[in-house]
Coordinates of C-alpha atoms in Angstrom, one line a residue:
Chain A
M1 CA 42.1 -241.2 158.4
E2 CA 44.9 -243.7 158.4
L3 CA 43.4 -245.1 155.3
I4 CA 43.8 -241.7 153.7
E5 CA 47.5 -241.5 154.7
Q6 CA 48.2 -244.9 153.2
F7 CA 47.1 -243.6 149.8
A8 CA 49.7 -240.8 149.8
L9 CA 53.0 -241.1 148.1
V10 CA 56.3 -239.3 148.9
N11 CA 56.0 -235.6 148.0
T12 CA 59.2 -234.3 146.5
P13 CA 58.9 -230.7 145.5
V14 CA 59.0 -231.4 141.8
F15 CA 56.4 -234.1 142.1
L16 CA 54.2 -231.9 144.1
K17 CA 54.4 -229.1 141.5
T18 CA 53.5 -231.6 138.7
V19 CA 50.6 -232.9 140.7
K20 CA 49.3 -229.3 141.3
M21 CA 49.5 -228.6 137.5
L22 CA 47.6 -231.8 136.9
L23 CA 45.0 -230.6 139.4
A24 CA 44.5 -227.4 137.5
V25 CA 44.2 -229.3 134.2
M26 CA 41.6 -231.7 135.6
Y27 CA 39.5 -228.7 136.9
I28 CA 39.7 -227.1 133.4
I29 CA 38.5 -230.3 131.8
H30 CA 35.9 -231.1 134.4
L31 CA 34.2 -227.8 135.3
P32 CA 33.0 -226.6 131.9
Y33 CA 31.8 -230.1 131.0
I34 CA 29.9 -230.5 134.2
G35 CA 28.5 -226.9 133.9
M36 CA 27.1 -227.8 130.5
L37 CA 25.7 -231.1 131.7
L38 CA 24.0 -229.4 134.6
G39 CA 22.6 -226.5 132.5
N40 CA 21.5 -228.6 129.5
T41 CA 19.7 -231.2 131.7
L42 CA 18.0 -228.4 133.7
F43 CA 16.8 -226.6 130.6
S44 CA 15.7 -229.9 129.0
L45 CA 13.7 -230.8 132.0
I46 CA 12.0 -227.4 132.1
F47 CA 11.1 -227.6 128.4
N48 CA 10.0 -231.2 128.7
A49 CA 7.7 -230.3 131.6
M50 CA 6.3 -227.3 129.8
D51 CA 5.6 -229.5 126.7
K52 CA 3.8 -231.9 129.0
Q53 CA 1.5 -229.3 130.4
Q54 CA 0.8 -227.7 127.1
P55 CA 2.1 -229.7 124.1
N56 CA 4.3 -227.5 121.9
G57 CA 6.4 -229.0 119.1
L58 CA 9.1 -226.5 119.5
H59 CA 9.6 -227.2 123.2
A60 CA 9.6 -230.9 122.7
T61 CA 12.3 -230.7 120.0
F62 CA 14.4 -228.4 122.0
S63 CA 14.2 -230.5 125.1
R64 CA 15.3 -233.6 123.1
R65 CA 18.1 -231.7 121.5
L66 CA 19.4 -230.3 124.7
I67 CA 19.9 -233.7 126.3
D68 CA 20.6 -235.7 123.2
S69 CA 24.0 -234.1 122.6
V70 CA 26.8 -236.6 122.0
A71 CA 28.7 -235.0 124.9
F72 CA 26.4 -236.6 127.4
R73 CA 26.8 -240.2 126.3
K74 CA 28.0 -242.6 129.0
S75 CA 31.7 -243.0 127.8
I76 CA 32.2 -239.2 127.5
S77 CA 30.7 -238.5 130.9
L78 CA 33.2 -241.0 132.3
V79 CA 36.1 -239.3 130.6
F80 CA 35.1 -235.7 131.4
G81 CA 33.0 -236.3 134.5
V82 CA 33.9 -239.2 136.8
L83 CA 37.6 -239.7 135.9
P84 CA 38.8 -236.2 136.5
L85 CA 36.9 -236.1 139.8
M86 CA 38.7 -239.2 141.0
V87 CA 42.0 -237.7 140.0
I88 CA 41.1 -234.4 141.8
T89 CA 40.3 -236.2 145.0
L90 CA 43.5 -238.3 144.9
I91 CA 45.5 -235.1 144.3
Y92 CA 44.0 -233.4 147.3
I93 CA 44.8 -236.4 149.4
Q94 CA 48.4 -236.2 148.1
I95 CA 48.8 -232.5 148.7
L96 CA 47.4 -232.4 152.1
Q97 CA 48.6 -235.7 153.3
S98 CA 47.0 -236.1 156.7
G99 CA 46.9 -232.4 157.3
G100 CA 43.3 -231.9 156.3
A101 CA 42.0 -235.4 156.9
S102 CA 38.4 -234.5 157.8
T103 CA 38.1 -232.2 154.8
T104 CA 39.4 -234.9 152.5
L105 CA 36.8 -237.3 153.8
F106 CA 34.0 -234.8 152.9
L107 CA 35.5 -234.6 149.4
I108 CA 35.3 -238.4 149.1
Y109 CA 31.7 -238.3 150.4
S110 CA 30.7 -235.8 147.7
L111 CA 31.6 -238.3 145.0
V112 CA 28.6 -240.5 146.0
P113 CA 25.8 -238.1 145.1
I114 CA 27.8 -236.9 142.0
V115 CA 28.2 -240.3 140.5
L116 CA 24.6 -241.2 141.3
G117 CA 23.5 -237.9 139.8
L118 CA 25.5 -238.6 136.6
I119 CA 23.8 -242.0 136.3
A120 CA 20.3 -240.5 136.9
V121 CA 20.9 -237.9 134.2
N122 CA 22.0 -240.7 131.8
V123 CA 18.9 -242.7 132.6
Y124 CA 16.8 -239.5 131.8
R125 CA 18.6 -239.2 128.5
I126 CA 18.1 -242.9 127.5
T127 CA 14.4 -242.9 128.6
F128 CA 13.7 -239.5 127.0
S129 CA 11.8 -241.0 124.1
Q130 CA 9.2 -242.5 126.4
R131 CA 8.2 -239.0 127.5
S132 CA 7.0 -240.3 130.8
Y133 CA 6.7 -238.5 134.1
L134 CA 9.0 -241.1 135.6
S135 CA 11.7 -240.1 133.2
I136 CA 11.3 -236.4 134.1
L137 CA 11.4 -237.3 137.8
I138 CA 14.6 -239.3 137.5
G139 CA 16.2 -236.4 135.6
A140 CA 15.1 -234.0 138.3
A141 CA 16.5 -236.3 141.0
G142 CA 19.7 -236.4 139.0
I143 CA 20.0 -232.6 139.0
G144 CA 19.2 -232.5 142.8
L145 CA 22.0 -235.1 143.5
L146 CA 24.5 -233.1 141.4
L147 CA 23.6 -229.9 143.1
V148 CA 24.1 -231.4 146.5
G149 CA 27.3 -233.2 145.5
Y150 CA 28.9 -230.2 144.1
F151 CA 28.0 -228.1 147.1
V152 CA 29.8 -230.6 149.3
L153 CA 32.7 -230.7 146.9
I154 CA 33.1 -227.0 146.6
A155 CA 32.6 -226.4 150.3
S156 CA 35.4 -228.8 151.2
V157 CA 37.7 -227.4 148.6
A158 CA 37.0 -223.9 150.0
R159 CA 37.9 -225.3 153.5
F160 CA 41.4 -226.1 152.2
H161 CA 41.9 -222.4 152.1
E162 CA 41.4 -222.1 155.8
P163 CA 43.7 -224.6 157.5
D164 CA 43.1 -222.9 160.8
R165 CA 39.5 -224.1 160.8
W166 CA 40.2 -227.7 159.9
K167 CA 39.9 -228.8 163.4
F168 CA 36.5 -227.3 163.7
V169 CA 35.1 -229.1 160.7
T170 CA 33.7 -232.1 162.4
S171 CA 30.1 -232.2 161.0
L172 CA 28.4 -231.5 157.8
T173 CA 26.8 -228.4 159.1
S174 CA 30.0 -226.7 160.2
L175 CA 31.2 -227.4 156.7
L176 CA 28.2 -225.7 155.2
V177 CA 28.4 -222.6 157.3
S178 CA 31.1 -220.9 155.4
Y179 CA 30.3 -217.8 153.4
N180 CA 33.3 -218.4 151.2
A181 CA 31.9 -221.9 150.3
I182 CA 28.5 -220.4 149.4
G183 CA 30.2 -217.7 147.3
N184 CA 32.2 -220.2 145.4
Y185 CA 29.2 -222.4 144.8
L186 CA 27.0 -219.7 143.5
T187 CA 29.8 -218.6 141.2
F188 CA 30.1 -222.2 140.0
L189 CA 26.3 -222.3 139.3
M190 CA 26.2 -219.0 137.4
A191 CA 29.2 -220.0 135.3
S192 CA 27.6 -223.4 134.6
L193 CA 24.4 -221.8 133.3
A194 CA 26.3 -219.2 131.3
I195 CA 28.5 -221.8 129.6
S196 CA 25.6 -224.1 128.8
G197 CA 23.9 -221.1 127.1
A198 CA 27.0 -220.7 125.0
G199 CA 27.1 -224.5 124.5
I200 CA 23.6 -224.4 123.1
V201 CA 24.7 -221.9 120.5
F202 CA 27.9 -223.7 119.7
F203 CA 27.2 -227.4 120.0
I204 CA 23.6 -227.7 118.8
F205 CA 24.3 -226.1 115.5
K206 CA 27.9 -227.0 114.8
W207 CA 28.2 -230.6 115.9
Q208 CA 24.8 -232.3 115.6
N209 CA 24.3 -233.8 112.2
D210 CA 20.5 -233.4 112.1
S211 CA 20.8 -229.7 112.3
E212 CA 20.1 -229.5 108.6
N213 CA 16.6 -230.7 109.3
D214 CA 15.9 -228.0 111.7
T215 CA 13.3 -225.5 110.8
P216 CA 14.4 -221.9 110.7
E217 CA 11.9 -221.2 113.5
F218 CA 13.6 -223.7 115.8
Q219 CA 17.0 -222.4 115.0
R220 CA 16.1 -218.9 115.8
Y221 CA 14.4 -219.9 119.0
A222 CA 17.2 -222.0 120.3
R223 CA 19.8 -219.5 119.3
Q224 CA 18.0 -216.7 121.0
F225 CA 17.5 -218.8 124.1
G226 CA 21.2 -219.8 124.3
V227 CA 22.5 -216.2 123.9
I228 CA 20.1 -214.6 126.3
I229 CA 20.7 -217.3 129.0
S230 CA 24.4 -217.0 128.6
L231 CA 24.3 -213.2 128.8
I232 CA 22.2 -213.1 131.9
F233 CA 24.3 -215.5 133.8
T234 CA 27.6 -214.1 132.6
L235 CA 26.4 -210.8 134.1
L236 CA 25.7 -212.4 137.3
I237 CA 29.0 -214.2 137.8
P238 CA 31.1 -211.2 139.0
I239 CA 28.6 -210.5 141.8
F240 CA 29.2 -213.9 143.4
L241 CA 32.9 -213.9 142.5
I242 CA 33.3 -210.7 144.4
F243 CA 31.4 -212.2 147.3
S244 CA 33.7 -215.1 147.4
F245 CA 36.7 -212.8 147.3
I246 CA 35.4 -210.8 150.2
T247 CA 34.9 -213.9 152.3
L248 CA 38.3 -215.3 151.7
P249 CA 40.5 -215.4 154.8
D250 CA 43.2 -212.7 154.7
V251 CA 46.0 -215.2 154.3
A252 CA 44.6 -216.3 151.0
W253 CA 45.0 -212.9 149.4
S254 CA 48.0 -211.7 147.4
N255 CA 48.6 -209.3 144.5
S256 CA 48.8 -212.0 141.9
M257 CA 45.4 -213.4 143.1
M258 CA 43.9 -210.0 142.7
F259 CA 45.5 -209.6 139.3
S260 CA 44.0 -212.9 138.0
G261 CA 40.7 -212.0 139.5
I262 CA 40.7 -208.8 137.4
L263 CA 41.6 -210.8 134.3
V264 CA 38.5 -213.0 135.0
I265 CA 36.3 -209.9 135.0
I266 CA 37.9 -208.6 131.8
V267 CA 37.3 -211.9 130.0
L268 CA 33.7 -211.9 131.3
A269 CA 33.2 -208.4 129.9
I270 CA 34.5 -209.5 126.5
I271 CA 32.1 -212.5 126.6
S272 CA 29.2 -210.2 127.3
L273 CA 30.2 -207.8 124.5
V274 CA 30.3 -210.8 122.1
L275 CA 26.9 -212.0 123.3
T276 CA 25.3 -208.6 122.8
A277 CA 26.8 -208.4 119.3
M278 CA 25.3 -211.8 118.6
L279 CA 21.9 -210.8 119.9
Q280 CA 22.0 -207.6 117.8
R281 CA 23.2 -209.2 114.6
N282 CA 21.3 -212.4 114.9
D283 CA 24.1 -214.6 113.6
L284 CA 26.2 -217.4 114.8
K285 CA 29.5 -216.2 113.5
Y286 CA 31.1 -216.0 117.0
G287 CA 30.0 -219.4 118.3
I288 CA 33.5 -220.9 118.4
S289 CA 35.2 -217.8 119.8
L290 CA 32.5 -217.5 122.5
F291 CA 33.2 -221.1 123.6
V292 CA 37.0 -220.5 123.6
L293 CA 36.5 -217.4 125.7
F294 CA 34.5 -219.4 128.2
I295 CA 37.3 -222.0 128.5
I296 CA 39.7 -219.1 129.1
A297 CA 37.5 -217.6 131.8
Y298 CA 37.2 -221.0 133.4
S299 CA 41.0 -221.5 133.3
L300 CA 41.5 -218.1 134.9
L301 CA 39.1 -219.0 137.7
V302 CA 40.9 -222.2 138.3
I303 CA 44.2 -220.3 138.5
T304 CA 42.8 -217.7 140.8
N305 CA 41.6 -220.5 143.0
A306 CA 45.0 -222.2 142.9
I307 CA 46.7 -219.0 143.9
T308 CA 44.5 -218.6 147.0
R309 CA 45.2 -222.2 148.0
E310 CA 48.9 -221.7 147.7
N311 CA 48.7 -218.5 149.7
S312 CA 46.9 -220.2 152.5
L313 CA 49.0 -223.3 152.5
V314 CA 52.6 -221.9 152.2
E315 CA 53.7 -223.1 155.5
L316 CA 52.0 -226.5 155.1
S317 CA 53.7 -226.8 151.6
K318 CA 57.0 -226.0 153.2
T319 CA 56.7 -228.7 155.7
I320 CA 55.6 -231.2 153.1
N321 CA 58.5 -230.3 150.8
L322 CA 61.0 -230.7 153.7
K323 CA 59.5 -234.1 154.5
G324 CA 59.7 -235.1 150.8
E325 CA 63.3 -234.0 150.5
A326 CA 64.4 -235.9 153.6
M327 CA 62.7 -239.0 152.4
L328 CA 64.3 -238.7 149.0
A329 CA 67.7 -238.2 150.6
E330 CA 67.2 -241.5 152.3
L331 CA 66.2 -243.2 149.1
I332 CA 69.0 -242.0 146.9
P333 CA 72.4 -243.2 148.1
E334 CA 75.1 -240.5 148.3
R335 CA 77.6 -240.3 145.5
G336 CA 81.4 -240.6 146.0
E337 CA 83.4 -243.4 147.5
V338 CA 83.3 -243.5 151.3
G339 CA 86.5 -242.5 152.9
S340 CA 87.9 -240.7 149.9
G341 CA 87.4 -237.2 151.3
L342 CA 89.3 -237.5 154.6
T343 CA 92.6 -236.0 153.5
D344 CA 91.2 -233.3 151.3
Y345 CA 92.2 -230.5 153.6
A346 CA 91.7 -227.6 151.3
R347 CA 88.1 -228.6 150.7
G348 CA 87.7 -229.2 154.4
E349 CA 88.8 -225.7 155.2
D350 CA 86.5 -224.2 152.6
I351 CA 83.5 -226.1 154.1
Y352 CA 84.5 -225.1 157.6
K353 CA 84.7 -221.4 156.6
R354 CA 81.5 -221.5 154.6
I355 CA 79.2 -223.7 156.7
C356 CA 80.5 -224.7 160.1
S357 CA 81.9 -221.4 161.1
T358 CA 78.4 -219.8 161.3
C359 CA 77.9 -221.8 164.4
H360 CA 81.4 -223.0 165.5
R361 CA 84.8 -221.6 166.3
F362 CA 87.8 -223.6 167.7
D363 CA 88.2 -221.4 170.7
K364 CA 84.8 -220.2 171.8
Q365 CA 81.2 -221.3 171.9
I366 CA 78.8 -219.5 169.6
V367 CA 75.7 -221.4 168.6
G368 CA 77.4 -224.8 168.9
P369 CA 80.2 -225.7 171.3
A370 CA 83.9 -224.6 170.8
Y371 CA 85.7 -227.3 168.9
N372 CA 88.6 -227.5 171.3
T373 CA 86.2 -228.7 174.0
V374 CA 84.5 -231.5 171.9
L375 CA 87.0 -232.8 169.3
G376 CA 89.1 -234.6 171.9
K377 CA 86.7 -237.5 171.9
Y378 CA 86.7 -237.8 168.1
E379 CA 90.4 -237.6 167.7
N380 CA 91.0 -241.3 167.4
D381 CA 87.7 -242.2 165.8
I382 CA 87.2 -239.9 162.9
N383 CA 84.3 -242.1 161.5
K384 CA 82.3 -241.3 164.6
L385 CA 82.7 -237.6 163.8
V386 CA 81.7 -238.1 160.2
A387 CA 78.7 -240.0 161.5
F388 CA 77.7 -237.3 163.9
V389 CA 77.9 -234.5 161.3
S390 CA 76.0 -236.5 158.7
K391 CA 73.2 -237.2 161.2
P392 CA 73.6 -235.1 164.4
T393 CA 72.0 -236.4 167.6
K394 CA 71.4 -234.5 170.8
V395 CA 74.5 -234.3 173.0
N396 CA 74.6 -231.3 175.3
P397 CA 71.2 -230.5 176.9
D398 CA 72.3 -226.8 177.4
L399 CA 72.7 -226.2 173.7
P400 CA 70.2 -226.3 170.8
P401 CA 70.4 -229.4 168.6
M402 CA 72.7 -229.3 165.6
P403 CA 70.7 -229.3 162.4
N404 CA 71.3 -231.9 159.7
L405 CA 73.2 -229.9 157.1
G406 CA 72.4 -232.1 154.1
L407 CA 76.1 -232.3 153.0
K408 CA 77.5 -235.0 150.7
I409 CA 79.5 -237.7 152.5
N410 CA 82.8 -236.6 150.9
D411 CA 82.3 -233.0 152.1
V412 CA 81.6 -234.2 155.7
E413 CA 84.7 -236.3 155.5
A414 CA 86.8 -233.4 154.3
A415 CA 85.5 -231.1 157.0
A416 CA 86.1 -233.8 159.7
G417 CA 89.6 -234.4 158.4
Y418 CA 90.4 -230.7 158.4
L419 CA 88.9 -230.2 161.9
I420 CA 90.9 -233.0 163.5
K421 CA 94.2 -231.9 161.8
T422 CA 93.7 -228.3 162.8
Y423 CA 92.8 -229.3 166.3
Q424 CA 95.9 -231.5 166.7
E425 CA 98.2 -229.0 165.2
E426 CA 96.9 -225.8 166.8
Y427 CA 94.6 -226.3 169.8
K428 CA 95.6 -229.5 171.5
Chain B
M1 CA 23.7 -195.3 118.6
N2 CA 21.5 -198.3 119.3
K3 CA 24.6 -200.5 119.4
I4 CA 26.8 -198.2 121.4
I5 CA 24.7 -197.9 124.5
P6 CA 24.5 -201.6 125.5
R7 CA 28.2 -201.9 125.0
L8 CA 28.9 -198.9 127.2
L9 CA 26.6 -200.3 129.8
I10 CA 28.4 -203.6 129.8
A11 CA 31.8 -201.9 130.0
G12 CA 30.6 -199.7 132.9
Y13 CA 29.0 -202.7 134.7
F14 CA 32.2 -204.8 134.7
S15 CA 34.4 -201.8 135.5
I16 CA 32.5 -201.4 138.8
F17 CA 33.7 -204.9 139.7
I18 CA 37.3 -204.2 138.7
I19 CA 37.3 -201.1 140.9
I20 CA 35.9 -203.2 143.8
I21 CA 38.6 -205.8 143.4
V22 CA 41.3 -203.1 143.3
G23 CA 39.7 -201.4 146.3
L24 CA 39.7 -204.7 148.3
G25 CA 43.3 -205.4 147.2
W26 CA 44.3 -201.9 148.4
A27 CA 42.6 -202.4 151.7
W28 CA 44.3 -205.8 152.1
H29 CA 47.7 -204.4 151.2
T30 CA 47.3 -201.6 153.7
Y31 CA 45.9 -203.5 156.7
R32 CA 46.5 -207.2 156.3
E33 CA 49.5 -208.1 154.2
A34 CA 52.4 -209.4 156.2
P35 CA 54.6 -206.3 156.7
D36 CA 58.3 -206.1 155.7
Q37 CA 60.2 -206.0 158.9
P38 CA 63.1 -203.6 159.4
I39 CA 65.3 -206.7 159.5
A40 CA 64.5 -209.7 157.4
Y41 CA 64.5 -212.0 160.4
S42 CA 63.2 -215.5 159.6
H43 CA 61.5 -217.8 162.1
N44 CA 61.9 -220.7 159.6
K45 CA 65.7 -220.4 159.7
H46 CA 66.1 -220.0 163.4
I47 CA 63.7 -222.7 164.3
N48 CA 64.4 -225.4 161.7
F49 CA 68.0 -224.7 160.9
V50 CA 69.5 -223.2 164.1
G51 CA 67.1 -225.3 166.2
L52 CA 65.9 -222.7 168.8
E53 CA 62.8 -223.0 170.9
C54 CA 60.1 -220.3 170.9
T55 CA 60.8 -219.5 174.5
H56 CA 64.5 -218.9 173.9
C57 CA 63.3 -215.5 172.5
H58 CA 59.7 -215.1 173.6
A59 CA 60.7 -215.8 177.2
Y60 CA 57.5 -214.8 179.0
A61 CA 55.0 -216.7 177.0
D62 CA 53.9 -218.9 180.0
R63 CA 54.4 -216.2 182.6
A64 CA 52.9 -212.9 181.5
L65 CA 50.3 -211.2 179.5
M66 CA 52.6 -211.0 176.5
P67 CA 55.4 -213.3 175.4
G68 CA 57.5 -210.2 174.5
I69 CA 59.6 -209.5 171.5
P70 CA 63.2 -210.3 172.2
P71 CA 65.6 -207.5 173.0
L72 CA 68.6 -207.0 170.7
Q73 CA 70.7 -208.6 173.5
T74 CA 69.2 -212.0 172.6
C75 CA 70.2 -211.7 169.0
M76 CA 73.7 -210.5 169.8
E77 CA 74.4 -213.5 171.9
C78 CA 74.9 -215.2 168.6
H79 CA 75.3 -212.5 166.0
E80 CA 78.2 -210.8 167.6
N81 CA 80.0 -213.8 165.9
V82 CA 77.6 -215.5 163.6
A83 CA 77.1 -214.4 159.9
T84 CA 78.5 -211.0 160.7
D85 CA 79.2 -210.3 157.0
R86 CA 75.7 -210.6 155.8
P87 CA 73.9 -207.3 155.0
E88 CA 70.9 -208.0 157.3
I89 CA 73.3 -208.7 160.3
I90 CA 75.3 -205.6 159.5
K91 CA 72.0 -203.7 159.9
L92 CA 71.3 -205.5 163.1
T93 CA 74.8 -204.6 164.5
A94 CA 74.2 -201.0 163.6
Y95 CA 71.1 -200.9 165.8
W96 CA 73.1 -202.6 168.5
N97 CA 76.0 -200.1 168.3
K98 CA 73.5 -197.2 168.3
K99 CA 71.9 -198.7 171.4
E100 CA 68.5 -198.4 169.6
P101 CA 65.8 -201.1 169.6
V102 CA 64.8 -202.5 166.3
P103 CA 61.4 -201.0 165.3
W104 CA 59.7 -204.4 164.7
I105 CA 56.2 -203.9 163.2
N106 CA 53.5 -205.5 165.3
V107 CA 51.6 -208.2 163.4
N108 CA 49.2 -209.8 165.8
Y109 CA 47.3 -207.4 167.9
L110 CA 43.9 -206.7 169.6
P111 CA 42.1 -203.5 170.1
P112 CA 42.9 -201.8 173.4
H113 CA 39.5 -202.6 174.9
V114 CA 40.2 -206.3 174.9
Y115 CA 42.0 -208.1 177.7
F116 CA 44.0 -211.1 176.7
T117 CA 46.7 -213.1 178.5
H118 CA 49.1 -215.6 177.1
K119 CA 49.9 -217.1 180.5
R120 CA 46.4 -218.8 180.9
H121 CA 46.3 -220.1 177.4
V122 CA 49.8 -221.4 177.2
K123 CA 49.5 -223.0 180.7
R124 CA 46.4 -224.6 179.6
G125 CA 48.5 -226.4 176.9
F126 CA 47.6 -224.6 173.7
E127 CA 50.3 -224.6 171.1
C128 CA 51.5 -221.3 169.7
A129 CA 50.5 -222.6 166.3
E130 CA 46.9 -222.9 167.4
C131 CA 46.6 -219.1 167.4
H132 CA 49.5 -217.9 165.3
G133 CA 49.6 -220.5 162.6
D134 CA 52.8 -222.4 161.6
I135 CA 55.2 -219.6 162.7
A136 CA 58.0 -222.1 162.7
H137 CA 57.9 -222.3 158.9
M138 CA 57.3 -218.7 158.2
D139 CA 60.0 -216.6 156.7
K140 CA 57.9 -213.5 157.3
V141 CA 55.4 -213.5 160.2
R142 CA 51.8 -213.0 159.1
Q143 CA 48.5 -213.1 160.9
V144 CA 46.7 -216.4 160.2
K145 CA 43.6 -216.2 162.4
S146 CA 41.0 -213.6 162.3
F147 CA 41.4 -212.5 166.0
R148 CA 37.8 -211.4 165.9
M149 CA 35.6 -211.9 168.9
G150 CA 33.8 -214.8 167.3
W151 CA 37.1 -216.7 167.0
C152 CA 37.9 -216.3 170.7
V153 CA 34.4 -217.2 171.8
T154 CA 34.2 -220.3 169.5
C155 CA 37.2 -221.8 171.2
H156 CA 36.1 -220.8 174.7
R157 CA 32.8 -222.6 174.1
A158 CA 34.5 -225.7 172.7
N159 CA 37.0 -225.9 175.6
N160 CA 34.9 -224.7 178.5
G161 CA 36.6 -221.3 178.7
P162 CA 34.9 -218.3 180.2
T163 CA 32.3 -216.6 178.0
D164 CA 31.2 -213.7 180.2
C165 CA 31.7 -210.4 178.6
W166 CA 33.8 -209.0 181.4
T167 CA 36.5 -211.7 181.1
C168 CA 37.6 -210.1 177.9
H169 CA 36.3 -206.6 178.2
K170 CA 37.6 -205.0 181.4

C-alpha cells in the first residue's frame, strides 16, 4: 500500500482533469481493440477445431484469416493492448491516491493474466501454420487467461464506484460478489463479440491484401458470419447494460449518466438497423460507417462509466483537490514584495469588510474573538499577526480553529496594518 | 414490407430499454436523489472553512437514539451577525423571525419497524463517515450507504455486534 502511495504525484485540479481525460482516451483505444482480439481469437479457435474434426477448406481459411490480421501482431498488441492498460492502472492509482488501496492492488494483479493471455494468443497466431492441437490448446488458454484477467479488472473498476465498500474488499471472493461487476463484465463481453463481428466485415475485406484471392464463396460466408454475429450480440448488449445500471449504487446515478446511457442505446439501435440492411442487401457498403458507429458506442459507454465514477467520488475528489491546492500553494512562492502591503489601509479596510468581518468584529465575538480583546498582543509585533493570519494556529480552546484563508501575503499585510491602526485609533 | 418489419422490430426492441432507463431515472429522481433543502446549508463550508465539529450542531450523537438536527437557535448564534446580507441567510432570518422551524428534508432514514441507536455505535468508536459518507465535504447531504438490512448485518458480523432479529426489530 505504501508502495502505491509512492507512485502518486501531486494532484492539482487541472492535472487531475487532464489525467481523467487521458483515462477515457485510453479506454476508447483499448476496449475496442481487446474486444476484437478476444472475439477473433475465439472464433478462429472454434473454426480451427471444427476443421480438425471434419476437414473443411472454408473453415480452415476463415480460421487463419481471423487470427492473421495485422492488428494482432506483437508490436500493435503492445501499443493498443499492454501500454494503455499500464497507463490506466497508473491513472487509477493517481486518482485514488491511497483511498482505494486494496482495489488498486487487484487492478495490478489483473495485469498478470492479461499479459500472459496476450502472449499466449500471439503464440497461437505464430504457430497457426502447424495446425497442431498444442497450438489450439495454447490459444484456448490465452482466451481463458484474458477472460479471467478482464473480469478482475472490470470488477475492481466497478468497485471504484462504491467507496463505501472498499473496506470490505479484502479477498478475491468479496470482490467477485458484486452484481454490478458481473453486469459490467457481461456488457463488455457482448460488446467485444459484437465489435469483432463488425471487424470481420470491415478489416478482412478492406485491409488484408490477399482478399483478391478469396473465392466469392468464402467472401459470402465470412461476411454473413460477421454480420450475424455482430447483430446478435449488439441486440444482447442493452440487456446487460440495464442490469449494470440497476445494480449501481444510488450515489452513482445522475441525470447526465442516464442521458448518456440513453445515447448508448440509440447508437446500438442504429448499428442494428445498419446490420439488418447489410444482411438484406448483401453488400459491404456500410463497413466503415459500421465500425465508426461501434467506436462511438464504445466512447459513450466509457463516458457513462466516467460519469458514474465522478458521481460516486465527488467527496473524495474534493478532498484530493484541496490537498493538491495546498501542496501547490507551498510549492509556488507568493508574489509581491514582503512588507510592501503594511500601510495600504484602503485595501486593508476592503479585505476586512469582505473577508474578516464574516467572522470578526472589533467589539464583539462572532465566530472568532472580538478584535479588541486579541489585538493587544500583536500591537508591537505586526509580523506575528501577519504570520498568524497567513497560517492560523489553534489559540483559544473554546473557539473553533480559524481557517487558512489562502490570501496573498500583501493582502494579509494590508489587513493587519488596517486592524492595528483601527485598534489603536478607536478601540484601545 | 419485408424490409420494414425487421426495422420496426429493432426500433421497438431498443425503445423498451430506453423506457426502462427513463423509468429507473424517474424512480431515482423521486426517491434517491439528494433533495434540495429549504436553505442551501453546506456542511463543506461549515466544517472545512468555519471549522465546526459535528457535535456542535448534532449535539446528541453520543447520547441518544438520534443526533438531532440543530434548532435555528444554533445557526443564529453566528448568523445574527455573520453573512447577514446573503440571500440564504435572509431566508434563514425570516424563519427565525417568524419563530418557525426550518422544514429540513430528512435524507437518511429507516422504516419505522427498525430500532436503531446512534449512542451505541458512536460510543463504540465508529466515525460518522462510516455510515454517512464524507459529509464533511458535501455541499448537499446525500445518502451514501444502502441502509438495507444486509448492510447493518454485514457490519454486525464483522464487528461482533448483535445479530438476533429482536435487537433491530422491536
